[in-house]
PDB file of C-alpha atoms in Angstrom:
ATOM      1  CA  ASP A   1      -8.775 -12.478 -12.750  1.00 57.00           C
ATOM      2  CA  THR A   2      -7.350  -9.401 -14.426  1.00 79.00           C
ATOM      3  CA  GLY A   3      -6.117  -7.548 -11.366  1.00 93.00           C
ATOM      4  CA  VAL A   4      -6.696  -3.956 -10.346  1.00 96.00           C
ATOM      5  CA  SER A   5      -6.469  -1.486 -13.211  1.00 96.00           C
ATOM      6  CA  GLN A   6      -6.018   2.272 -13.070  1.00 97.00           C
ATOM      7  CA  ASN A   7      -6.383   4.928 -15.726  1.00 97.00           C
ATOM      8  CA  PRO A   8      -4.660   7.013 -16.790  1.00 97.00           C
ATOM      9  CA  ARG A   9      -1.191   5.793 -15.835  1.00 96.00           C
ATOM     10  CA  HIS A  10       0.261   9.265 -16.118  1.00 97.00           C
ATOM     11  CA  LYS A  11      -1.331  12.691 -15.953  1.00 98.00           C
ATOM     12  CA  ILE A  12       0.334  16.056 -16.360  1.00 98.00           C
ATOM     13  CA  THR A  13      -1.818  19.054 -15.569  1.00 98.00           C
ATOM     14  CA  LYS A  14      -1.450  22.737 -14.894  1.00 98.00           C
ATOM     15  CA  ARG A  15      -2.018  24.143 -11.460  1.00 98.00           C
ATOM     16  CA  GLY A  16      -5.651  25.019 -10.922  1.00 98.00           C
ATOM     17  CA  GLN A  17      -7.044  22.405 -13.302  1.00 98.00           C
ATOM     18  CA  ASN A  18      -9.301  19.538 -12.244  1.00 98.00           C
ATOM     19  CA  VAL A  19      -8.280  15.917 -12.760  1.00 98.00           C
ATOM     20  CA  THR A  20     -10.116  12.619 -12.418  1.00 98.00           C
ATOM     21  CA  PHE A  21      -8.656   9.157 -12.017  1.00 98.00           C
ATOM     22  CA  ARG A  22     -10.407   5.827 -12.435  1.00 98.00           C
ATOM     23  CA  CYS A  23      -9.864   2.531 -10.641  1.00 98.00           C
ATOM     24  CA  ASP A  24     -11.355  -0.831 -11.598  1.00 97.00           C
ATOM     25  CA  PRO A  25     -10.963  -3.356  -8.772  1.00 96.00           C
ATOM     26  CA  ILE A  26     -10.733  -7.105  -8.986  1.00 94.00           C
ATOM     27  CA  SER A  27     -14.202  -8.373  -9.717  1.00 91.00           C
ATOM     28  CA  GLU A  28     -16.123  -9.545  -6.639  1.00 87.00           C
ATOM     29  CA  HIS A  29     -13.899  -7.440  -4.334  1.00 92.00           C
ATOM     30  CA  ASN A  30     -16.273  -5.390  -2.223  1.00 92.00           C
ATOM     31  CA  ARG A  31     -13.671  -3.052  -0.708  1.00 93.00           C
ATOM     32  CA  LEU A  32     -11.790  -0.403  -2.655  1.00 96.00           C
ATOM     33  CA  TYR A  33      -9.068   1.855  -1.265  1.00 96.00           C
ATOM     34  CA  TRP A  34      -7.232   4.954  -2.423  1.00 97.00           C
ATOM     35  CA  TYR A  35      -3.715   5.834  -1.279  1.00 97.00           C
ATOM     36  CA  ARG A  36      -1.265   8.581  -2.153  1.00 96.00           C
ATOM     37  CA  GLN A  37       2.487   8.005  -2.345  1.00 95.00           C
ATOM     38  CA  THR A  38       5.098  10.712  -2.636  1.00 94.00           C
ATOM     39  CA  LEU A  39       8.712  10.093  -3.592  1.00 89.00           C
ATOM     40  CA  GLY A  40      10.631   8.131  -0.999  1.00 87.00           C
ATOM     41  CA  GLN A  41       7.627   7.577   1.268  1.00 91.00           C
ATOM     42  CA  GLY A  42       5.227   4.786   2.014  1.00 94.00           C
ATOM     43  CA  PRO A  43       1.672   5.033   0.716  1.00 95.00           C
ATOM     44  CA  GLU A  44      -0.717   7.135   2.804  1.00 95.00           C
ATOM     45  CA  PHE A  45      -4.353   6.191   3.158  1.00 95.00           C
ATOM     46  CA  LEU A  46      -6.903   8.558   1.617  1.00 96.00           C
ATOM     47  CA  THR A  47     -10.280   6.819   1.684  1.00 96.00           C
ATOM     48  CA  TYR A  48     -12.050   3.509   1.237  1.00 94.00           C
ATOM     49  CA  PHE A  49     -15.378   2.089   0.158  1.00 95.00           C
ATOM     50  CA  GLN A  50     -17.266  -1.026   1.034  1.00 93.00           C
ATOM     51  CA  ASN A  51     -19.600  -1.576  -1.890  1.00 93.00           C
ATOM     52  CA  GLU A  52     -21.048   1.898  -2.574  1.00 94.00           C
ATOM     53  CA  ALA A  53     -20.536   3.256   0.923  1.00 93.00           C
ATOM     54  CA  GLN A  54     -17.545   5.452   1.708  1.00 93.00           C
ATOM     55  CA  LEU A  55     -16.600   4.176   5.157  1.00 92.00           C
ATOM     56  CA  GLU A  56     -13.577   6.259   6.055  1.00 91.00           C
ATOM     57  CA  LYS A  57     -11.769   9.361   4.865  1.00 93.00           C
ATOM     58  CA  SER A  58      -8.356  10.552   5.970  1.00 92.00           C
ATOM     59  CA  ARG A  59      -7.769  14.074   7.168  1.00 87.00           C
ATOM     60  CA  LEU A  60      -5.351  14.216   4.218  1.00 78.00           C
ATOM     61  CA  LEU A  61      -8.401  14.254   1.976  1.00 83.00           C
ATOM     62  CA  SER A  62      -9.076  17.986   1.762  1.00 87.00           C
ATOM     63  CA  ASP A  63     -12.331  19.344   0.370  1.00 92.00           C
ATOM     64  CA  ARG A  64     -10.668  19.568  -3.039  1.00 95.00           C
ATOM     65  CA  PHE A  65     -10.626  15.774  -3.179  1.00 96.00           C
ATOM     66  CA  SER A  66     -13.710  13.683  -3.786  1.00 95.00           C
ATOM     67  CA  ALA A  67     -14.113   9.987  -4.403  1.00 96.00           C
ATOM     68  CA  GLU A  68     -17.091   7.990  -5.590  1.00 96.00           C
ATOM     69  CA  ARG A  69     -17.993   4.391  -6.180  1.00 96.00           C
ATOM     70  CA  PRO A  70     -21.525   4.752  -7.514  1.00 90.00           C
ATOM     71  CA  LYS A  71     -22.397   1.142  -8.323  1.00 87.00           C
ATOM     72  CA  GLY A  72     -20.016  -0.616  -6.034  1.00 85.00           C
ATOM     73  CA  SER A  73     -17.701  -1.510  -8.875  1.00 91.00           C
ATOM     74  CA  PHE A  74     -15.242   1.048 -10.292  1.00 96.00           C
ATOM     75  CA  SER A  75     -14.284   4.193  -8.417  1.00 98.00           C
ATOM     76  CA  THR A  76     -13.199   7.682  -9.390  1.00 98.00           C
ATOM     77  CA  LEU A  77     -10.997  10.105  -7.504  1.00 98.00           C
ATOM     78  CA  GLU A  78     -11.306  13.756  -8.472  1.00 97.00           C
ATOM     79  CA  ILE A  79      -8.964  16.542  -7.460  1.00 97.00           C
ATOM     80  CA  GLN A  80     -10.251  20.049  -8.011  1.00 97.00           C
ATOM     81  CA  ARG A  81      -8.055  23.132  -8.384  1.00 97.00           C
ATOM     82  CA  THR A  82      -4.872  21.086  -8.361  1.00 97.00           C
ATOM     83  CA  GLU A  83      -1.818  22.374  -6.503  1.00 96.00           C
ATOM     84  CA  GLN A  84       1.837  21.471  -6.977  1.00 96.00           C
ATOM     85  CA  GLY A  85       1.699  19.620  -3.674  1.00 95.00           C
ATOM     86  CA  ASP A  86      -0.791  17.206  -5.200  1.00 96.00           C
ATOM     87  CA  SER A  87       1.961  15.759  -7.394  1.00 97.00           C
ATOM     88  CA  ALA A  88       2.230  12.124  -6.331  1.00 96.00           C
ATOM     89  CA  MET A  89       1.453   8.558  -7.268  1.00 95.00           C
ATOM     90  CA  TYR A  90      -2.190   7.701  -6.574  1.00 97.00           C
ATOM     91  CA  LEU A  91      -2.665   4.031  -5.831  1.00 96.00           C
ATOM     92  CA  CYS A  92      -5.861   2.031  -5.787  1.00 97.00           C
ATOM     93  CA  ALA A  93      -6.295  -1.313  -4.049  1.00 96.00           C
ATOM     94  CA  SER A  94      -9.112  -3.784  -3.519  1.00 95.00           C
ATOM     95  CA  SER A  95      -9.937  -6.582  -1.105  1.00 92.00           C
ATOM     96  CA  VAL A  96     -12.685  -8.825   0.164  1.00 88.00           C
ATOM     97  CA  SER A  97     -13.754  -7.846   3.658  1.00 82.00           C
ATOM     98  CA  GLY A  98     -13.479 -10.488   6.329  1.00 74.00           C
ATOM     99  CA  VAL A  99     -12.012 -13.104   4.024  1.00 71.00           C
ATOM    100  CA  THR A 100      -8.422 -12.453   3.052  1.00 71.00           C
ATOM    101  CA  TYR A 101      -7.487  -9.091   4.664  1.00 82.00           C
ATOM    102  CA  GLU A 102      -4.667  -8.361   2.197  1.00 89.00           C
ATOM    103  CA  GLN A 103      -5.117  -5.687  -0.431  1.00 94.00           C
ATOM    104  CA  TYR A 104      -4.246  -6.004  -4.098  1.00 95.00           C
ATOM    105  CA  PHE A 105      -2.816  -2.893  -5.677  1.00 96.00           C
ATOM    106  CA  GLY A 106      -3.091  -1.430  -9.127  1.00 96.00           C
ATOM    107  CA  PRO A 107      -0.135   0.078 -11.010  1.00 95.00           C
ATOM    108  CA  GLY A 108      -0.992   3.609  -9.909  1.00 95.00           C
ATOM    109  CA  THR A 109      -1.594   6.941 -11.606  1.00 96.00           C
ATOM    110  CA  ARG A 110       1.319   9.345 -11.502  1.00 96.00           C
ATOM    111  CA  LEU A 111       0.138  12.953 -11.303  1.00 98.00           C
ATOM    112  CA  THR A 112       2.433  15.844 -12.105  1.00 98.00           C
ATOM    113  CA  VAL A 113       1.124  19.348 -11.487  1.00 98.00           C
ATOM    114  CA  THR A 114       3.118  22.060 -13.253  1.00 97.00           C
TER     115      THR A 114
ATOM    116  CA  ALA B   1      -2.792   5.830  16.519  1.00 73.00           C
ATOM    117  CA  GLN B   2      -1.009   2.894  14.974  1.00 82.00           C
ATOM    118  CA  SER B   3       2.408   3.433  13.495  1.00 91.00           C
ATOM    119  CA  VAL B   4       4.978   1.323  11.683  1.00 95.00           C
ATOM    120  CA  THR B   5       8.724   1.831  11.883  1.00 96.00           C
ATOM    121  CA  GLN B   6      11.143   0.349   9.411  1.00 97.00           C
ATOM    122  CA  LEU B   7      14.715   0.590  10.634  1.00 93.00           C
ATOM    123  CA  GLY B   8      17.030   1.608   7.835  1.00 92.00           C
ATOM    124  CA  SER B   9      15.814   3.439   4.762  1.00 94.00           C
ATOM    125  CA  HIS B  10      18.564   1.800   2.704  1.00 96.00           C
ATOM    126  CA  VAL B  11      20.008  -1.698   3.066  1.00 97.00           C
ATOM    127  CA  SER B  12      22.762  -3.026   0.851  1.00 97.00           C
ATOM    128  CA  VAL B  13      23.780  -6.687   0.670  1.00 97.00           C
ATOM    129  CA  SER B  14      25.926  -8.811  -1.585  1.00 97.00           C
ATOM    130  CA  GLU B  15      24.365 -11.379  -3.863  1.00 97.00           C
ATOM    131  CA  GLY B  16      23.978 -14.620  -1.912  1.00 97.00           C
ATOM    132  CA  ALA B  17      24.031 -12.908   1.481  1.00 98.00           C
ATOM    133  CA  LEU B  18      21.285 -12.889   4.082  1.00 98.00           C
ATOM    134  CA  VAL B  19      18.608 -10.225   3.730  1.00 98.00           C
ATOM    135  CA  LEU B  20      17.131  -8.790   6.939  1.00 98.00           C
ATOM    136  CA  LEU B  21      14.644  -5.922   6.807  1.00 98.00           C
ATOM    137  CA  ARG B  22      13.289  -4.731  10.117  1.00 98.00           C
ATOM    138  CA  CYS B  23       9.750  -3.708  10.995  1.00 97.00           C
ATOM    139  CA  ASN B  24       8.218  -2.736  14.329  1.00 97.00           C
ATOM    140  CA  TYR B  25       4.654  -1.698  14.974  1.00 95.00           C
ATOM    141  CA  SER B  26       3.021   0.198  17.813  1.00 92.00           C
ATOM    142  CA  SER B  27      -0.299  -1.266  18.837  1.00 82.00           C
ATOM    143  CA  SER B  28      -1.616  -2.740  22.058  1.00 78.00           C
ATOM    144  CA  VAL B  29      -3.534  -5.337  20.070  1.00 82.00           C
ATOM    145  CA  PRO B  30      -1.479  -7.193  17.458  1.00 82.00           C
ATOM    146  CA  PRO B  31      -2.666  -6.069  14.036  1.00 88.00           C
ATOM    147  CA  TYR B  32      -2.696  -7.920  10.762  1.00 91.00           C
ATOM    148  CA  LEU B  33       0.827  -7.636   9.334  1.00 94.00           C
ATOM    149  CA  PHE B  34       2.007  -7.471   5.747  1.00 96.00           C
ATOM    150  CA  TRP B  35       5.120  -7.032   3.660  1.00 98.00           C
ATOM    151  CA  TYR B  36       4.823  -5.557   0.177  1.00 98.00           C
ATOM    152  CA  VAL B  37       7.469  -5.036  -2.510  1.00 97.00           C
ATOM    153  CA  GLN B  38       7.482  -2.219  -5.040  1.00 95.00           C
ATOM    154  CA  TYR B  39       9.556  -2.090  -8.200  1.00 91.00           C
ATOM    155  CA  PRO B  40      10.171   1.312  -9.849  1.00 86.00           C
ATOM    156  CA  ASN B  41       7.056   2.954 -11.259  1.00 79.00           C
ATOM    157  CA  GLN B  42       4.874   0.009 -10.331  1.00 83.00           C
ATOM    158  CA  GLY B  43       2.221  -0.763  -7.762  1.00 87.00           C
ATOM    159  CA  LEU B  44       2.763  -2.845  -4.657  1.00 94.00           C
ATOM    160  CA  GLN B  45       2.943  -6.637  -4.696  1.00 96.00           C
ATOM    161  CA  LEU B  46       2.137  -8.680  -1.610  1.00 96.00           C
ATOM    162  CA  LEU B  47       5.086 -10.742  -0.359  1.00 97.00           C
ATOM    163  CA  LEU B  48       3.493 -12.317   2.702  1.00 96.00           C
ATOM    164  CA  LYS B  49       1.048 -11.735   5.533  1.00 94.00           C
ATOM    165  CA  TYR B  50       0.388 -12.710   9.125  1.00 94.00           C
ATOM    166  CA  THR B  51      -3.181 -12.842  10.367  1.00 90.00           C
ATOM    167  CA  THR B  52      -3.315 -15.753  12.802  1.00 87.00           C
ATOM    168  CA  GLY B  53      -1.734 -19.116  13.553  1.00 87.00           C
ATOM    169  CA  ALA B  54       1.904 -19.949  12.943  1.00 90.00           C
ATOM    170  CA  THR B  55       4.106 -16.966  13.663  1.00 92.00           C
ATOM    171  CA  LEU B  56       6.671 -17.827  10.978  1.00 96.00           C
ATOM    172  CA  VAL B  57       5.125 -17.147   7.615  1.00 96.00           C
ATOM    173  CA  LYS B  58       6.538 -17.913   4.209  1.00 96.00           C
ATOM    174  CA  GLY B  59       5.928 -15.791   1.170  1.00 96.00           C
ATOM    175  CA  ILE B  60       6.838 -15.551  -2.452  1.00 95.00           C
ATOM    176  CA  ASN B  61      10.366 -15.418  -3.881  1.00 93.00           C
ATOM    177  CA  GLY B  62      11.886 -17.191  -0.867  1.00 96.00           C
ATOM    178  CA  PHE B  63      11.020 -14.501   1.682  1.00 97.00           C
ATOM    179  CA  GLU B  64       9.730 -15.218   5.167  1.00 97.00           C
ATOM    180  CA  ALA B  65       8.848 -13.196   8.242  1.00 98.00           C
ATOM    181  CA  GLU B  66       8.330 -13.944  11.907  1.00 96.00           C
ATOM    182  CA  PHE B  67       5.732 -12.273  14.106  1.00 95.00           C
ATOM    183  CA  LYS B  68       7.093 -11.676  17.607  1.00 95.00           C
ATOM    184  CA  LYS B  69       4.399 -10.275  19.857  1.00 92.00           C
ATOM    185  CA  SER B  70       6.749  -9.574  22.770  1.00 92.00           C
ATOM    186  CA  GLU B  71       8.949  -7.456  20.523  1.00 93.00           C
ATOM    187  CA  THR B  72       6.101  -5.992  18.418  1.00 94.00           C
ATOM    188  CA  SER B  73       8.166  -6.936  15.397  1.00 96.00           C
ATOM    189  CA  PHE B  74       7.654  -8.531  12.003  1.00 97.00           C
ATOM    190  CA  HIS B  75      11.085  -8.678  10.385  1.00 98.00           C
ATOM    191  CA  LEU B  76      11.505  -9.890   6.809  1.00 98.00           C
ATOM    192  CA  THR B  77      14.297 -12.278   5.879  1.00 98.00           C
ATOM    193  CA  LYS B  78      15.645 -14.169   2.897  1.00 98.00           C
ATOM    194  CA  PRO B  79      18.587 -16.574   3.271  1.00 97.00           C
ATOM    195  CA  SER B  80      20.273 -15.702  -0.021  1.00 97.00           C
ATOM    196  CA  ALA B  81      19.804 -12.441  -1.898  1.00 97.00           C
ATOM    197  CA  HIS B  82      19.374 -12.362  -5.648  1.00 96.00           C
ATOM    198  CA  MET B  83      19.946  -9.408  -7.942  1.00 96.00           C
ATOM    199  CA  SER B  84      16.243  -9.421  -8.783  1.00 95.00           C
ATOM    200  CA  ASP B  85      15.415  -8.699  -5.112  1.00 96.00           C
ATOM    201  CA  ALA B  86      16.558  -5.099  -5.500  1.00 96.00           C
ATOM    202  CA  ALA B  87      13.440  -3.034  -4.846  1.00 96.00           C
ATOM    203  CA  GLU B  88      11.591  -1.000  -2.208  1.00 97.00           C
ATOM    204  CA  TYR B  89      10.028  -2.993   0.611  1.00 98.00           C
ATOM    205  CA  PHE B  90       7.151  -1.808   2.762  1.00 98.00           C
ATOM    206  CA  CYS B  91       5.854  -3.188   6.024  1.00 97.00           C
ATOM    207  CA  ALA B  92       2.175  -2.481   6.687  1.00 96.00           C
ATOM    208  CA  VAL B  93      -0.446  -3.157   9.342  1.00 93.00           C
ATOM    209  CA  SER B  94      -4.206  -3.090   9.498  1.00 89.00           C
ATOM    210  CA  ASP B  95      -6.636  -3.127  12.388  1.00 84.00           C
ATOM    211  CA  ARG B  96      -8.053  -6.506  13.414  1.00 79.00           C
ATOM    212  CA  GLY B  97     -11.189  -4.860  14.668  1.00 73.00           C
ATOM    213  CA  ASN B  98     -12.304  -3.743  11.228  1.00 67.00           C
ATOM    214  CA  GLN B  99     -11.784  -7.026   9.341  1.00 66.00           C
ATOM    215  CA  GLY B 100      -8.701  -5.404   7.904  1.00 67.00           C
ATOM    216  CA  GLY B 101      -9.489  -1.954   6.626  1.00 85.00           C
ATOM    217  CA  LYS B 102      -6.926   0.678   5.774  1.00 91.00           C
ATOM    218  CA  LEU B 103      -3.242  -0.159   5.702  1.00 94.00           C
ATOM    219  CA  ILE B 104      -0.733   1.875   7.669  1.00 94.00           C
ATOM    220  CA  PHE B 105       2.658   1.701   5.965  1.00 96.00           C
ATOM    221  CA  GLY B 106       6.189   2.185   7.143  1.00 96.00           C
ATOM    222  CA  GLN B 107       8.413   4.594   5.264  1.00 96.00           C
ATOM    223  CA  GLY B 108       9.998   1.805   3.268  1.00 97.00           C
ATOM    224  CA  THR B 109      13.420   0.206   2.953  1.00 97.00           C
ATOM    225  CA  GLU B 110      15.279   0.295  -0.333  1.00 97.00           C
ATOM    226  CA  LEU B 111      17.204  -2.924  -0.839  1.00 97.00           C
ATOM    227  CA  SER B 112      20.278  -2.888  -3.054  1.00 97.00           C
ATOM    228  CA  VAL B 113      22.008  -6.117  -4.079  1.00 97.00           C
ATOM    229  CA  LYS B 114      25.664  -5.950  -5.106  1.00 96.00           C
ATOM    230  CA  PRO B 115      27.096  -8.539  -7.500  1.00 94.00           C
TER     231      PRO B 115
END
């Protein structure tokens, strides 16, 4: 069991550019979550998938954000036309629905928008 | 909407002293309850959880927490602090009705341990 992995670990981009992050969950975990964490705050929920289906999206997820999990395995989170306010740590987590309830987190992708 | 309140954004204790980090939730139906720890520039690691059964739960690294329904609390304790316990601690809840689902986090408590 290799744990949740996220790539890249760090991303620096200029305002207005598009960025994409990848998350690989623990194998056999059918749920995958995305959170955003800003400095000094707890993580805030963005969206989650059960298998391929996106079951819930937060109001925080503006139309510049899109997430996919096309084959029910890895997921990507894309931010279009990045803004300085998008600078944050983006965390991915996975779980098995109805079995363990806890979520296992990856190391995160730190985004800096200049 | 559910919310989680962690009293005290910063807690400082001496090495060997009791650690007490407070967490209260607002929900008419007791949720699933979790404590996570985060070291600098890392993801979150699960310390312990309460889903059902015994209300005193033990976790990793000597931590434990007690679910008190009447007080809507889930405080985290450790009898004797170690320098390696210095980190950010987050209390989180999820909805029982959705077999878990999204986590709602508190704002976090930074624990400092003085030698």
